[in-house]
Coordinates of C-alpha atoms in Angstrom, one line a residue:
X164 CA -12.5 154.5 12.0
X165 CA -12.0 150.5 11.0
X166 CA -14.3 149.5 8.3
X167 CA -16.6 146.4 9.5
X168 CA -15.7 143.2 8.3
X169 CA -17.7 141.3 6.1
X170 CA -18.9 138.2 7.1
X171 CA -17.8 134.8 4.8
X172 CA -20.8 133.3 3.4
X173 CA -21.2 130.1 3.0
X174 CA -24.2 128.2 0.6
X175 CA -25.6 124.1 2.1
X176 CA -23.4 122.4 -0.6
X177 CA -19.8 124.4 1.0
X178 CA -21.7 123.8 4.5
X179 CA -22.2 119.8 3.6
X180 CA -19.2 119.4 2.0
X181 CA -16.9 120.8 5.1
X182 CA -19.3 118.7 7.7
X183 CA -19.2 115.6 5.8
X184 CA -23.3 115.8 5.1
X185 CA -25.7 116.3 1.7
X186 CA -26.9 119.6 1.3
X187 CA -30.5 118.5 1.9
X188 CA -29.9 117.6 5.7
X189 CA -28.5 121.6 6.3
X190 CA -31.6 122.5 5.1
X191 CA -33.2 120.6 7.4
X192 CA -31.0 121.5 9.9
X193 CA -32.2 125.0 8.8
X194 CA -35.7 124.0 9.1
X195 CA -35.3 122.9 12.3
X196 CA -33.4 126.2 13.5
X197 CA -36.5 126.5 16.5
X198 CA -35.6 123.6 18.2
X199 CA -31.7 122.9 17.6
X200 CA -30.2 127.0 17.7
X201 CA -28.9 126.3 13.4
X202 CA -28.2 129.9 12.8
X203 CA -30.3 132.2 10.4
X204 CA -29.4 132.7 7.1
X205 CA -27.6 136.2 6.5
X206 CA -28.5 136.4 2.7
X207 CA -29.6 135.3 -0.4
X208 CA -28.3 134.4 -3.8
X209 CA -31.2 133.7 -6.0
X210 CA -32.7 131.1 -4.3
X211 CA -30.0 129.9 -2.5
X212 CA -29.8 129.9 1.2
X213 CA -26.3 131.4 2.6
X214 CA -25.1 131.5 5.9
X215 CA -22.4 133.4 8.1
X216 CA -19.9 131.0 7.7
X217 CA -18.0 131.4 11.1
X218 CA -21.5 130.9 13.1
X219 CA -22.2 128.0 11.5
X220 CA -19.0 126.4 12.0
X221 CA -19.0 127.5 15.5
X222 CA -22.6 126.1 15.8
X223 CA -20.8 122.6 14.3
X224 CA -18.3 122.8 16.8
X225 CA -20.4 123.5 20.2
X226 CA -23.1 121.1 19.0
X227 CA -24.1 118.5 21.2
X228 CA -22.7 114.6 20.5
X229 CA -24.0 113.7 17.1
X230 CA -25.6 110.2 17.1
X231 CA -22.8 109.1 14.3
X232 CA -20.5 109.8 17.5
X233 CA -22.8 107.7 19.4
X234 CA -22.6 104.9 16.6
X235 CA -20.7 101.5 17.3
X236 CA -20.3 99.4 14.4
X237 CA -21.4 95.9 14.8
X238 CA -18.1 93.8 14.7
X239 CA -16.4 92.2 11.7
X240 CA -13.0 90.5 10.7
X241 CA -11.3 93.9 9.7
X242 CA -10.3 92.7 6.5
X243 CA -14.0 91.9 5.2
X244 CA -15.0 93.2 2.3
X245 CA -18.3 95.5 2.1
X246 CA -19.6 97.7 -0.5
X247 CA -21.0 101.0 -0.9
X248 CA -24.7 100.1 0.8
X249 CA -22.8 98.0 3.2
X250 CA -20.1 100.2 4.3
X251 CA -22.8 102.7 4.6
X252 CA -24.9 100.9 7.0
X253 CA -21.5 99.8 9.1
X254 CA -21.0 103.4 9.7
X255 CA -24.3 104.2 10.9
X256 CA -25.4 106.1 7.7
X257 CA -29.6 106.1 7.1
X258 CA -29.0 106.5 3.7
X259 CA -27.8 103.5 1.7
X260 CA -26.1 105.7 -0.9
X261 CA -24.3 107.6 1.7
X262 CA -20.8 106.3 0.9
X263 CA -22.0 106.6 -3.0
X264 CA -22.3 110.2 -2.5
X265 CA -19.5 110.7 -0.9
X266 CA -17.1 109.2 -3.7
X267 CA -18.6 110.7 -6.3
X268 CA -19.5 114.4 -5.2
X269 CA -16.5 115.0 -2.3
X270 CA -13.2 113.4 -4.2
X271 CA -10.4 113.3 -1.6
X272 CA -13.0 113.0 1.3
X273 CA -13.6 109.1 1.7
X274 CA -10.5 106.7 1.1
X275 CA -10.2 104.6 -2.2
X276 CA -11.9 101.4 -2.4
X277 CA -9.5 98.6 -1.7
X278 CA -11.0 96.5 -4.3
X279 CA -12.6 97.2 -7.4
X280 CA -14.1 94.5 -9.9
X281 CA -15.3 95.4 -13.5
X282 CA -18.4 93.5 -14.0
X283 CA -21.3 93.4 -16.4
X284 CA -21.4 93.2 -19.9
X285 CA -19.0 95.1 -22.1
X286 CA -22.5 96.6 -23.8
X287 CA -23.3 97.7 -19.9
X288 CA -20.3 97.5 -17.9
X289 CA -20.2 98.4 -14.1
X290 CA -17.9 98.1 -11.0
X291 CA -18.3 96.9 -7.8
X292 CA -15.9 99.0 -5.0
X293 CA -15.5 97.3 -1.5
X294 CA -13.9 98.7 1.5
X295 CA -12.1 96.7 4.1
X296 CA -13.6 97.2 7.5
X297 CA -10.5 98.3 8.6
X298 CA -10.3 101.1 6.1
X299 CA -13.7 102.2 7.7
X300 CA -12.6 101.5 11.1
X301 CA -9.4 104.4 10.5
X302 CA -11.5 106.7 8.4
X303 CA -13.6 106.8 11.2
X304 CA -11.5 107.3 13.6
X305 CA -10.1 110.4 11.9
X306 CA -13.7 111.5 10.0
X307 CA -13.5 115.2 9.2
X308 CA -16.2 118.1 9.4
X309 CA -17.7 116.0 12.6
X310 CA -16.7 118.9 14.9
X311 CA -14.8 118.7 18.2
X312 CA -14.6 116.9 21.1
X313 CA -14.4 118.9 24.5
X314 CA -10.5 119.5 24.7
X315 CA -9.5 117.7 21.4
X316 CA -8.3 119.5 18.3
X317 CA -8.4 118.8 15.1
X318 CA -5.8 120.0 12.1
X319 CA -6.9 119.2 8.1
X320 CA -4.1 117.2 6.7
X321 CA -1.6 119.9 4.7
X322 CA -1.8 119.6 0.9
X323 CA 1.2 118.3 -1.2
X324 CA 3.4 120.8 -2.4
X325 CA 2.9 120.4 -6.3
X326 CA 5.2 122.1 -8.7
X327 CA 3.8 124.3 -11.4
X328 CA 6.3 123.7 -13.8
X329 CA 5.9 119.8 -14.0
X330 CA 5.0 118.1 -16.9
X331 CA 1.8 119.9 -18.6
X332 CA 0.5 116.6 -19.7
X333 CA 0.8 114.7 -16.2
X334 CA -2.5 113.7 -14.8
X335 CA -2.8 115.0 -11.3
X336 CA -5.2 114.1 -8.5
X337 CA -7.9 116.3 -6.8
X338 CA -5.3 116.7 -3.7
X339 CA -2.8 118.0 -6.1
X340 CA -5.3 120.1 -8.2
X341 CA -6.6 121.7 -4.7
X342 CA -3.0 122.5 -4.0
X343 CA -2.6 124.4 -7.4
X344 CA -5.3 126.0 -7.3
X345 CA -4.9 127.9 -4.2
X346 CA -7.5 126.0 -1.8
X347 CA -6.6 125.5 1.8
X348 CA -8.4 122.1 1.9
X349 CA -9.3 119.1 -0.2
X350 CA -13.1 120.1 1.3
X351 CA -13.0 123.4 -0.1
X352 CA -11.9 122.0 -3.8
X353 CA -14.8 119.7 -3.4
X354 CA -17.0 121.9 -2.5
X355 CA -16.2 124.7 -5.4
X356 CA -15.9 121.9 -8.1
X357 CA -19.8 120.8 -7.0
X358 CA -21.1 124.1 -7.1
X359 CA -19.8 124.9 -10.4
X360 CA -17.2 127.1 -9.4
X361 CA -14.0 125.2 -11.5
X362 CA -15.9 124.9 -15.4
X363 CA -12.7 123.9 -16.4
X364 CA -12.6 120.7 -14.0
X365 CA -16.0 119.8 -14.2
X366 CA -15.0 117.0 -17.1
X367 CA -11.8 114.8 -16.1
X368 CA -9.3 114.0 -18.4
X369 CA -8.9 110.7 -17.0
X370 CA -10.3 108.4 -14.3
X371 CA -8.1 105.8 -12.4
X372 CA -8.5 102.0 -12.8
X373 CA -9.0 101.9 -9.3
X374 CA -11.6 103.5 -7.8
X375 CA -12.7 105.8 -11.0
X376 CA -11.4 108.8 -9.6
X377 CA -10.9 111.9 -11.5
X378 CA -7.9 113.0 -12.5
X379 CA -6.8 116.2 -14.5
X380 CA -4.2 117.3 -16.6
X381 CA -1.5 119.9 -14.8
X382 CA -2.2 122.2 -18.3
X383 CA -6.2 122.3 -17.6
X384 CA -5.3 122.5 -14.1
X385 CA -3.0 125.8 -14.6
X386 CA -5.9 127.0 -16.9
X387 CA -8.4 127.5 -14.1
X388 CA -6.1 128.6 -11.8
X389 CA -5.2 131.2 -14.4
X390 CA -9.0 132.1 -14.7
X391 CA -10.0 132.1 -11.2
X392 CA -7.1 134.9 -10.2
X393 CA -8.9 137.2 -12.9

């Protein structure tokens, strides 16, 4: 006799982080489970919600047209410049801060900023990052975790192949430090590092000129890696 299988759970911030959406709208996806078929949760961890992973991806996949689908961004010369509320808006985001979000809590999952100006005061500094419309217009047309078409496919980008034995000093991206760690995606780093999972990562060695994004050193990077096989 085979012993059953158990299921992958998944918690909203793995869910929202594969999908490309905030936590808070799979729970109301949840809450609305009557009406749209959003499958039960199959357990609890404290207070947080966890699903059956492979049903709710299926349910992502079988869903009907999502109304971002639907969107058509009004047009613009593709080499305009918009920010983070603008971009947002342009790609049919409610939520102003969408874009925001996104840079800040999913590293790897939105492009870099084509331009980034230091502004402010040097007592209260702060940057402005702008995105060309064209840089929109691609990551659009290649937006992960937005399910499938009927008949299309759709294959996560391979991570880099990044050697251990490198330089322990060299500051590495979140694509590399996914890669070194063991994940299969730059989604499923993300979505560890926000809930908590990588202690060791939480604090950046460094952040890049451009953009701000984090960067690690290959040493703290082999450190977690070394802590997460234990």
């Amino acid at each position: 006799m085979t012993s059953r299988r158990e299921p992958r759970l998944a918690d909203a911030a793995e869910i929202a982080a594969e999908q490309g959406l905030t936590p808070a709208r799979i729970s109301g996806l949840y809450n609305d489970r009557a009406k749209n078929g959003f499958p039960d949760i199959a357990d609890m961890r404290g207070r947080a919600r966890l699903w059956d992973h492979a049903k709710v991806t299926e349910w992502f996949t079988n869903r009907p047209q999502a109304r971002l689908r639907m969107h058509t961004p009004p047009a613009r010369n593709p080499q305009d410049l918009l920010n983070a509320a603008e971009a947002s808006r342009f790609l049919g985001y409610k939520n102003p801060n969408q874009v925001t979000t996104f840079v800040r809590d999913h590293p790897g999952y939105f492009p870099d900023p084509d331009v980034v100006e230091e502004l402010g005061t040097a007592e209260n500094p702060y940057r402005r990052q702008q995105w060309r419309v064209q840089t929109l217009l691609d990551w659009m047309a290649t937006r992960p975790g937005r399910g499938k078409r009927a008949g299309a496919t759709r294959t996560a980008p391979a991570l880099p192949d990044v050697p251990v034995d490198g330089d322990p000093a060299e500051l590495l991206g979140a694509t590399q430090a996914a890669a070194l760690l063991g994940f299969k995606s730059i989604n499923s780093f993300s979505s560890s590092l926000s809930q908590g999972n990588l202690p060791l990562l939480e604090t950046p060695d460094a952040l890049t000129e451009k953009g701000g994004r984090r960067r690690w050193t290959r040493r703290r990077i082999l450190e977690q890696a070394a802590q997460r096989t234990k």
